[in-house]
Short mmCIF file of C-alpha atoms and ligand atoms in Angstrom, two decimals:
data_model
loop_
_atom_site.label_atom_id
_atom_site.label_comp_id
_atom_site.label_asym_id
_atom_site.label_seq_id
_atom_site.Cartn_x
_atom_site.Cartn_y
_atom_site.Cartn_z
CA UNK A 1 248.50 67.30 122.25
CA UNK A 2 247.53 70.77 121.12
CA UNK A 3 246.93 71.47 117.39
CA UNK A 4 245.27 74.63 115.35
CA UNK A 5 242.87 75.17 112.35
CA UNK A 6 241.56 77.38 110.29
CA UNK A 7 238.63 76.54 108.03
CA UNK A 8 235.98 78.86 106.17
CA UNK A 9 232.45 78.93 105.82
CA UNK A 10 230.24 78.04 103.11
CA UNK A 11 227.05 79.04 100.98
CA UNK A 12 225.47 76.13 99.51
CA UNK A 13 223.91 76.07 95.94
CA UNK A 14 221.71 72.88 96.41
CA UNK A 15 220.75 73.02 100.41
CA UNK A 16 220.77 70.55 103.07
CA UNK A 17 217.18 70.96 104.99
CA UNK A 18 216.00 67.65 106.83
CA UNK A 19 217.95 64.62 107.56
CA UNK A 20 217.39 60.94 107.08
CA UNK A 21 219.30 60.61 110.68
CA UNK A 22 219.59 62.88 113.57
CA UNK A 23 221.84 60.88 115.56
CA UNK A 24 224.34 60.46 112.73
CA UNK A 25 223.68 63.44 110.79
CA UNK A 26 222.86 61.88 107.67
CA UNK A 27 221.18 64.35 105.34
CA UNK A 28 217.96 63.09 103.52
CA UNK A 29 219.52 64.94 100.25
CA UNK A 30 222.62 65.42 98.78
CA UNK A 31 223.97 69.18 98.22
CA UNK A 32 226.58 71.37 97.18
CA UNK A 33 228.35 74.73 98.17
CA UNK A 34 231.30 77.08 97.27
CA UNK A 35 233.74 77.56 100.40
CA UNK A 36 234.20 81.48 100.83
CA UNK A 37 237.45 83.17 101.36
CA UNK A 38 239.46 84.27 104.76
CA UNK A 39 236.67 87.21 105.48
CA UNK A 40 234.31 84.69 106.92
CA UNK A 41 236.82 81.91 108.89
CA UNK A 42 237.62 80.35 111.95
CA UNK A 43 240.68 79.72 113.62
CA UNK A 44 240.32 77.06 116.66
CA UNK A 45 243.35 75.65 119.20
CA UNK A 46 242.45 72.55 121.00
CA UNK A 47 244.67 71.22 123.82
CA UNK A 48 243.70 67.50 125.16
CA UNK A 49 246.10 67.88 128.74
CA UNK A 50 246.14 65.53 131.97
CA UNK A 51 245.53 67.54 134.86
CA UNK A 52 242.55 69.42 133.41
CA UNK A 53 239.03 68.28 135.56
CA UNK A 54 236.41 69.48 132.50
CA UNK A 55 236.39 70.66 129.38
CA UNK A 56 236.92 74.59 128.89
CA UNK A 57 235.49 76.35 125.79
CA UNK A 58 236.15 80.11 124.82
CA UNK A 59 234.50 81.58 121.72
CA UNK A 60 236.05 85.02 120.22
CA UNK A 61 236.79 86.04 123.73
CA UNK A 62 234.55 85.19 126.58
CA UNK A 63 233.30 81.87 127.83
CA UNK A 64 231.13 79.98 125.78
CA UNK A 65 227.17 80.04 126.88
CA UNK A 66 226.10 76.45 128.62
CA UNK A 67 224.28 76.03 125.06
CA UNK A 68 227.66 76.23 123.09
CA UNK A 69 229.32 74.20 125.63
CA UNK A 70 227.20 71.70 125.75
CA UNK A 71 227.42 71.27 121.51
CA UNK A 72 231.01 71.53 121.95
CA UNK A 73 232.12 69.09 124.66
CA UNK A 74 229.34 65.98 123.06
CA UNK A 75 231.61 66.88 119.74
CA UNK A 76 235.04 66.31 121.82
CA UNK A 77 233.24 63.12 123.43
CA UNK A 78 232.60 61.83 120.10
CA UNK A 79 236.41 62.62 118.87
CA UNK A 80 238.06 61.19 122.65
CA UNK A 81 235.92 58.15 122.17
CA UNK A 82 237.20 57.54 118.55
CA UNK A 83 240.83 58.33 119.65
CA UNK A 84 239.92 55.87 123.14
CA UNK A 85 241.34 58.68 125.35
CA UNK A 86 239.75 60.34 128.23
CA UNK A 87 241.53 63.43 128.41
CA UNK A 88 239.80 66.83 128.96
CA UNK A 89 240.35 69.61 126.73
CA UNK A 90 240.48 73.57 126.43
CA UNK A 91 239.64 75.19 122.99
CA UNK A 92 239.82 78.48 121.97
CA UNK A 93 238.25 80.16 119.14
CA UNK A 94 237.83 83.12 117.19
CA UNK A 95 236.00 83.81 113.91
CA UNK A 96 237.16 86.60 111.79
CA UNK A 97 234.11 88.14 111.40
CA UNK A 98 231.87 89.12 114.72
CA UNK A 99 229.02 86.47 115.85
CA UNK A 100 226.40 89.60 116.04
CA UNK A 101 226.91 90.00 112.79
CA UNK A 102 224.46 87.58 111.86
CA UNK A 103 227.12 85.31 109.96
CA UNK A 104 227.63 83.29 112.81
CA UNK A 105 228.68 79.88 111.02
CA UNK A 106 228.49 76.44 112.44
CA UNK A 107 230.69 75.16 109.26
CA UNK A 108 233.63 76.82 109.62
CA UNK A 109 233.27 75.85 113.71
CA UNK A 110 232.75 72.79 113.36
CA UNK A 111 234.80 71.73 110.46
CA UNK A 112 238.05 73.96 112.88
CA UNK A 113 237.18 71.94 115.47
CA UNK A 114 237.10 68.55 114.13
CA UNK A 115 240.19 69.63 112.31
CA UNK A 116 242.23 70.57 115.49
CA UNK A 117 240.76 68.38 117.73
CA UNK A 118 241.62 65.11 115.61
CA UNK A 119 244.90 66.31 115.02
CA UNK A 120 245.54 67.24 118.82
CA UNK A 121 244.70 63.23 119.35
CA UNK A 122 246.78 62.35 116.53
CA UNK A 123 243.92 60.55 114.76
CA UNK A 124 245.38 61.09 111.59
CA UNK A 125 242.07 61.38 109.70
CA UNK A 126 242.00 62.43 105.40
CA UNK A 127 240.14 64.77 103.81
CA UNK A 128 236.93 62.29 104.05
CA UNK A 129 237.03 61.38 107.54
CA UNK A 130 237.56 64.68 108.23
CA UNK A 131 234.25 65.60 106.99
CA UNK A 132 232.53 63.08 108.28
CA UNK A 133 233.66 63.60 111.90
CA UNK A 134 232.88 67.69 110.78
CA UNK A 135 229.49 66.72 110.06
CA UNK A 136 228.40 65.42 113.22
CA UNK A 137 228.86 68.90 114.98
CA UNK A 138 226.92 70.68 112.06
CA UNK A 139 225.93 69.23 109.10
CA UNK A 140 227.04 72.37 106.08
CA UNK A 141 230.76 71.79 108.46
CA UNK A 142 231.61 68.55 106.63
CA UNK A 143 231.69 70.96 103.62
CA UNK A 144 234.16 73.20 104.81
CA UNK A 145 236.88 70.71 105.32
CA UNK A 146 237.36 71.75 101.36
CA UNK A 147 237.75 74.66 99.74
CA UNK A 148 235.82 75.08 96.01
CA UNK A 149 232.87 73.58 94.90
CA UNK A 150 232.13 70.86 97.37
CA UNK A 151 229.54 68.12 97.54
CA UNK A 152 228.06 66.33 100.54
CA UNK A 153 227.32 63.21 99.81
CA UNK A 154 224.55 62.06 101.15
CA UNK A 155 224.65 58.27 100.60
CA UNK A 156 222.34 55.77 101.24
CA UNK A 157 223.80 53.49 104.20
CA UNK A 158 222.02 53.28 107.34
CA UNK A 159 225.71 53.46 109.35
CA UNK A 160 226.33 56.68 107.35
CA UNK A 161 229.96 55.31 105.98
CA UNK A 162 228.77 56.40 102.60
CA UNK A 163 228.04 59.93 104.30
CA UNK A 164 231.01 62.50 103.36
CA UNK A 165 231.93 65.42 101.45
CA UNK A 166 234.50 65.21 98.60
CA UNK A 167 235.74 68.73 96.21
CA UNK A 168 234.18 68.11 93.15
CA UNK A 169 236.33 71.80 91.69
CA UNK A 170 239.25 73.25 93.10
CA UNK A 171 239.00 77.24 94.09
CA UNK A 172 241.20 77.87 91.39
CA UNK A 173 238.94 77.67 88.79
CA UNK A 174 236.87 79.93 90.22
CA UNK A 175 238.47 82.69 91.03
CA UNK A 176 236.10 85.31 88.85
CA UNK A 177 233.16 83.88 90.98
CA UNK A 178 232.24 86.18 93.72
CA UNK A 179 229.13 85.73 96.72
CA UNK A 180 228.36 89.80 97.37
CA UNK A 181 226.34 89.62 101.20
CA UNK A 182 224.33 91.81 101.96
CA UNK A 183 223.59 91.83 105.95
CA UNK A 184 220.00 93.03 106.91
CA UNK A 185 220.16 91.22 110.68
CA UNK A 186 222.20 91.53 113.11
CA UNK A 187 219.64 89.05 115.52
CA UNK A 188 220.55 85.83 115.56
CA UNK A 189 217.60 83.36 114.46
CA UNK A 190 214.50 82.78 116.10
CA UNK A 191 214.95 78.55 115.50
CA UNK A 192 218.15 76.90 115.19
CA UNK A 193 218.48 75.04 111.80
CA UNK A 194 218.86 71.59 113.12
CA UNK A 195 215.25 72.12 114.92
CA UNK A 196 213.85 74.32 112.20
CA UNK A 197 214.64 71.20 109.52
CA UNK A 198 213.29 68.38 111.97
CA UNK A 199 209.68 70.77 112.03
CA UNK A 200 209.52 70.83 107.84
CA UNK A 201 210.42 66.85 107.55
CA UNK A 202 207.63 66.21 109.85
CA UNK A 203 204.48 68.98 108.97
CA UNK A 204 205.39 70.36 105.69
CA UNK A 205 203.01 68.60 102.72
CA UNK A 206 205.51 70.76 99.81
CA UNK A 207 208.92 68.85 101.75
CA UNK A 208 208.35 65.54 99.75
CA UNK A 209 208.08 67.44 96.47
CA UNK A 210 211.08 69.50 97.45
CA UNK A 211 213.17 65.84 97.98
CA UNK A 212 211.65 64.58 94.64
CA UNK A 213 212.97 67.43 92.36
CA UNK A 214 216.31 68.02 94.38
CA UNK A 215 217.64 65.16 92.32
CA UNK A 216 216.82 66.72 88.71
CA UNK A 217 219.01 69.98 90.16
CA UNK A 218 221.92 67.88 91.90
CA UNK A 219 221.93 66.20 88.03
CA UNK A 220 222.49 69.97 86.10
CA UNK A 221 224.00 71.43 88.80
CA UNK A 222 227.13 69.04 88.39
CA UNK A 223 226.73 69.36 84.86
CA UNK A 224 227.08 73.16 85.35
CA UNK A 225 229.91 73.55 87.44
CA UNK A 226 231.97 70.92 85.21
CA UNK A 227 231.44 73.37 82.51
CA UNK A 228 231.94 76.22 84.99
CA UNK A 229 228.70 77.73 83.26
CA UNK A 230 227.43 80.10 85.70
CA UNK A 231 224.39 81.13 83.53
CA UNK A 232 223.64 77.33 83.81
CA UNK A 233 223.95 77.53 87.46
CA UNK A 234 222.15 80.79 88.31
CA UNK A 235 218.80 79.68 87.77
CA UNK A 236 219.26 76.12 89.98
CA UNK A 237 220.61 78.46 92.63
CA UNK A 238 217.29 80.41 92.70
CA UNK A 239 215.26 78.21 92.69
CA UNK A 240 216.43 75.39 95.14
CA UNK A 241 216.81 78.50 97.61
CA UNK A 242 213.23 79.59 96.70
CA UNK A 243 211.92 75.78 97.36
CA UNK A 244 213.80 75.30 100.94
CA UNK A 245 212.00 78.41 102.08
CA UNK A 246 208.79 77.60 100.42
CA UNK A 247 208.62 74.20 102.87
CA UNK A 248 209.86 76.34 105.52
CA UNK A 249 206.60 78.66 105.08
CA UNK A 250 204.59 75.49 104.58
CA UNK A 251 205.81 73.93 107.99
CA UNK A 252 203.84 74.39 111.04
CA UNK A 253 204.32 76.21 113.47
CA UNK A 254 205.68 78.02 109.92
CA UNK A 255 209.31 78.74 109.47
CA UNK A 256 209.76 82.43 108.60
CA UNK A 257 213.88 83.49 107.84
CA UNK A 258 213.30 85.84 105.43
CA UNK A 259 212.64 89.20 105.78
CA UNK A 260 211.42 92.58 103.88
CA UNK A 261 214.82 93.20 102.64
CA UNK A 262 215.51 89.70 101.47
CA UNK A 263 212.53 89.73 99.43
CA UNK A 264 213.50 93.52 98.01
CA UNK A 265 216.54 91.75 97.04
CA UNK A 266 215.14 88.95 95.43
CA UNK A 267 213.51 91.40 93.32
CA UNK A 268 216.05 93.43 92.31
CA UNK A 269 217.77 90.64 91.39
CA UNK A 270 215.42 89.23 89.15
CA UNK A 271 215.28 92.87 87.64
CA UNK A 272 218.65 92.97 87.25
CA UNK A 273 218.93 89.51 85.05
CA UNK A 274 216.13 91.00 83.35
CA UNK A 275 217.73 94.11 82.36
CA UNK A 276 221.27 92.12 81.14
CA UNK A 277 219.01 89.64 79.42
CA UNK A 278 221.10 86.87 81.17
CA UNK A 279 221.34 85.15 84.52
CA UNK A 280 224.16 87.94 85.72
CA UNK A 281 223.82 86.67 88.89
CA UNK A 282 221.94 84.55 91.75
CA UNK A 283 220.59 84.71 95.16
CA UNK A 284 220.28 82.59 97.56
CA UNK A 285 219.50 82.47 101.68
CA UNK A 286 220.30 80.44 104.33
CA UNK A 287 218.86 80.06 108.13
CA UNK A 288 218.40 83.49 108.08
CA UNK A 289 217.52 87.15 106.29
CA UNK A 290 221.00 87.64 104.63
CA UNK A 291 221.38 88.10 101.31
CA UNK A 292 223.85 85.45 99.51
CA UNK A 293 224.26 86.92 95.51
CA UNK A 294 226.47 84.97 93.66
CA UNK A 295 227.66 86.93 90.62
CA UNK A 296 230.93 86.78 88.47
CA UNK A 297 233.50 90.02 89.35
CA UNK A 298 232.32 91.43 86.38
CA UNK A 299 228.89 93.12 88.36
CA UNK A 300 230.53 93.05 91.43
CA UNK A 301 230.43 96.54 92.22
CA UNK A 302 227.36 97.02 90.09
CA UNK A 303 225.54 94.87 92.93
CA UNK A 304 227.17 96.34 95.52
CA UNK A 305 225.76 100.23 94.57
CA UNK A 306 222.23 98.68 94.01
CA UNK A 307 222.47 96.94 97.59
CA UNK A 308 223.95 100.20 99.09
CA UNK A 309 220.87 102.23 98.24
CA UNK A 310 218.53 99.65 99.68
CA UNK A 311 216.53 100.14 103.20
CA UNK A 312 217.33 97.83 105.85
CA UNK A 313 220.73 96.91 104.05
CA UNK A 314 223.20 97.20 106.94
CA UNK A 315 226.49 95.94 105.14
CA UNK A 316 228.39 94.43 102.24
CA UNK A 317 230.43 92.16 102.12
CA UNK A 318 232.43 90.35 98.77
CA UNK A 319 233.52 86.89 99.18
CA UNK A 320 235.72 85.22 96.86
CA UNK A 321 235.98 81.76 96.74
CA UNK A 322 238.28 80.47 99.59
CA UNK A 323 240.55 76.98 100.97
CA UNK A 324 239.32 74.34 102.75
CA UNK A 325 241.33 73.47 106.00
CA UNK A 326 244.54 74.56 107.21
CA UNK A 327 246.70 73.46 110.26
CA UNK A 328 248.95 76.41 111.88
CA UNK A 329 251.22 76.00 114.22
CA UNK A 330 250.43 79.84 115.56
CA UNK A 331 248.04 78.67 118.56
CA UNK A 332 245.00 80.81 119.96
CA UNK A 333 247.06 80.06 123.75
O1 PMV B 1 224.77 72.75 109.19
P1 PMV B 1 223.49 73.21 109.78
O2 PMV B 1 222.89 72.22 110.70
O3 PMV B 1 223.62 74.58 110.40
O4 PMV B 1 222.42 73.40 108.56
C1 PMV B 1 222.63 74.28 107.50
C2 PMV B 1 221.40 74.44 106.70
C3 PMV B 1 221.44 75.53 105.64
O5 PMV B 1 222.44 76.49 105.91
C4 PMV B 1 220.09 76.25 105.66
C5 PMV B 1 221.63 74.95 104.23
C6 PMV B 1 223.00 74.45 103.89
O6 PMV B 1 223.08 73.47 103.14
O7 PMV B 1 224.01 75.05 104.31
#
């Protein structure tokens, strides 16, 4: 009854930002991400055992906080109650790269721990149910079940069973893409991204025209990764970045991730592409400051020289494009 995963994080390229269900998790848009390599993963060891009178939960070394442990144990509730056990359980887990660092990820956490923890129960779930159990700790976690391009689907069924995330191009097609970070916070966020999304969907006036063209840039950005143009993609990646944190500003009380160093960024960027006359690369940002470029390995260390002379950026990192899942039998305890 004890099982281990690994599984990595991911930056999406169309993002998730409101959802059509909270309960559920249902997204009210569909998007897509690249799953990054082993320097941004966690590695999670769940044992269900009789004997043990609550759940225990340690994260890279110390207790978890009562916030983390209450997200945790209603995500082993939901997995007991599909497995009709009882048991409590003690997980472990450690993330390769350090929580202050402002990468803290929810994917690869939850899509480890719905990994382990259905496997520990012996649930025997595929790549799909996978996700969809994944996505009901975090939503961007039922992406990291694969590795690649992944899509989340975000169906249309009010019980969600058309909810789940599916590869849509393995990691070895990519493997001249690269996602260059550039870390300018080491704070973790001022509003978590499952209440920061709930604040746009209800007060932001620019969130309806955000869901109405999201559909035109799912369309090309398919289309683009078929092809595996990134010129094609480079521009959608800007720009569906550029409208999440436009309805972010718009939302009220407003929604402010970014700061001066993302924006320098942005700019330099833009220079850049303007200078190679071509989309040589793309940024994009999540729930937070930190620069995600996505280039080809080609300007790799060209971006990383520019970023290294920039105020306020604290460090580099270059991702390639990573795995989804994997079970090892070399447990955290
Ligand atoms: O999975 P959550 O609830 O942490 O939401 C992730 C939201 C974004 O990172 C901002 C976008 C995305 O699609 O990953």
């Amino acid at each position: 009854m004890k099982a281990t995963a690994l599984a990595n994080s991911n930056i999406a390229l169309i993002k998730y930002w409101g959802r059509r269900d909270d309960e559920l998790v249902l997204p009210a848009n569909s998007s897509i991400s690249f799953t990054m390599d082993e320097q941004l993963s966690t590695k999670t060891t769940v044992e269900f055992a009789n004997g043990l009178a609550s759940d225990d939960v340690y994260l890279d070394g110390r207790k978890a906080t009562e916030k983390e442990y209450a997200r945790v144990v209603s995500f082993l509730d939901l997995v007991r109650a599909k497995a009709g056990v009882k048991l409590k359980a003690k997980v472990v887990s450690q993330n390769t790269f350090p929580k202050s660092a402002g990468l803290a990820s929810s994917a690869s956490g939850f899509a480890a721990l719905a990994a382990a923890a259905s496997k520990a129960l012996g649930l025997g779930l595929d790549g799909k149910g996978l996700s969809m159990l994944a996505r009901r700790g975090s939503g961007s976690a039922s992406r990291s079940i694969f590795g690649g391009c992944v899509e989340w689907h975000a169906g249309k069924k009010k019980d969600g069973s058309d909810c789940y995330a599916e590869q849509i191009s393995p990691p070895s097609k990519w493997k001249d893409l690269r996602n260059i970070i550039a870390l300018s916070s080491m704070e973790e966020k001022h509003i978590g991204s499952a209440a920061g999304m709930g604040i746009t969907a209800k007060t932001s006036s620019l969130y309806a025209a955000r869901l109405k063209s999201v559909g035109k840039r799912l369309v090309e950005m398919r289309k683009a990764v078929r092809k595996r143009n990134f010129e094609a993609m480079a521009p959608i990646i800007m720009r569906d970045s550029d409208s999440m944190h436009a309805t972010m500003l718009d939302s009220w009380p407003p929604i402010v991730y970014l700061n001066e160093t993302s924006f320098r960024i942005m700019r330099e960027v833009l220079a850049l592409n303007q200078s190679k006359g071509k989309y040589a690369a793309a940024y994009t940002f999540d729930a937070g400051p930190n620069a995600h470029i996505y280039t080809t390995a080609k300007y790799a260390e060209e971006i990383k020289r520019m970023l290294a002379e920039l105020p306020g950026v604290m460090k580099i990192i270059e991702c390639k494009i990573g795995e989804g899942i994997r079970f090892s039998e070399e447990h955290l305890f």
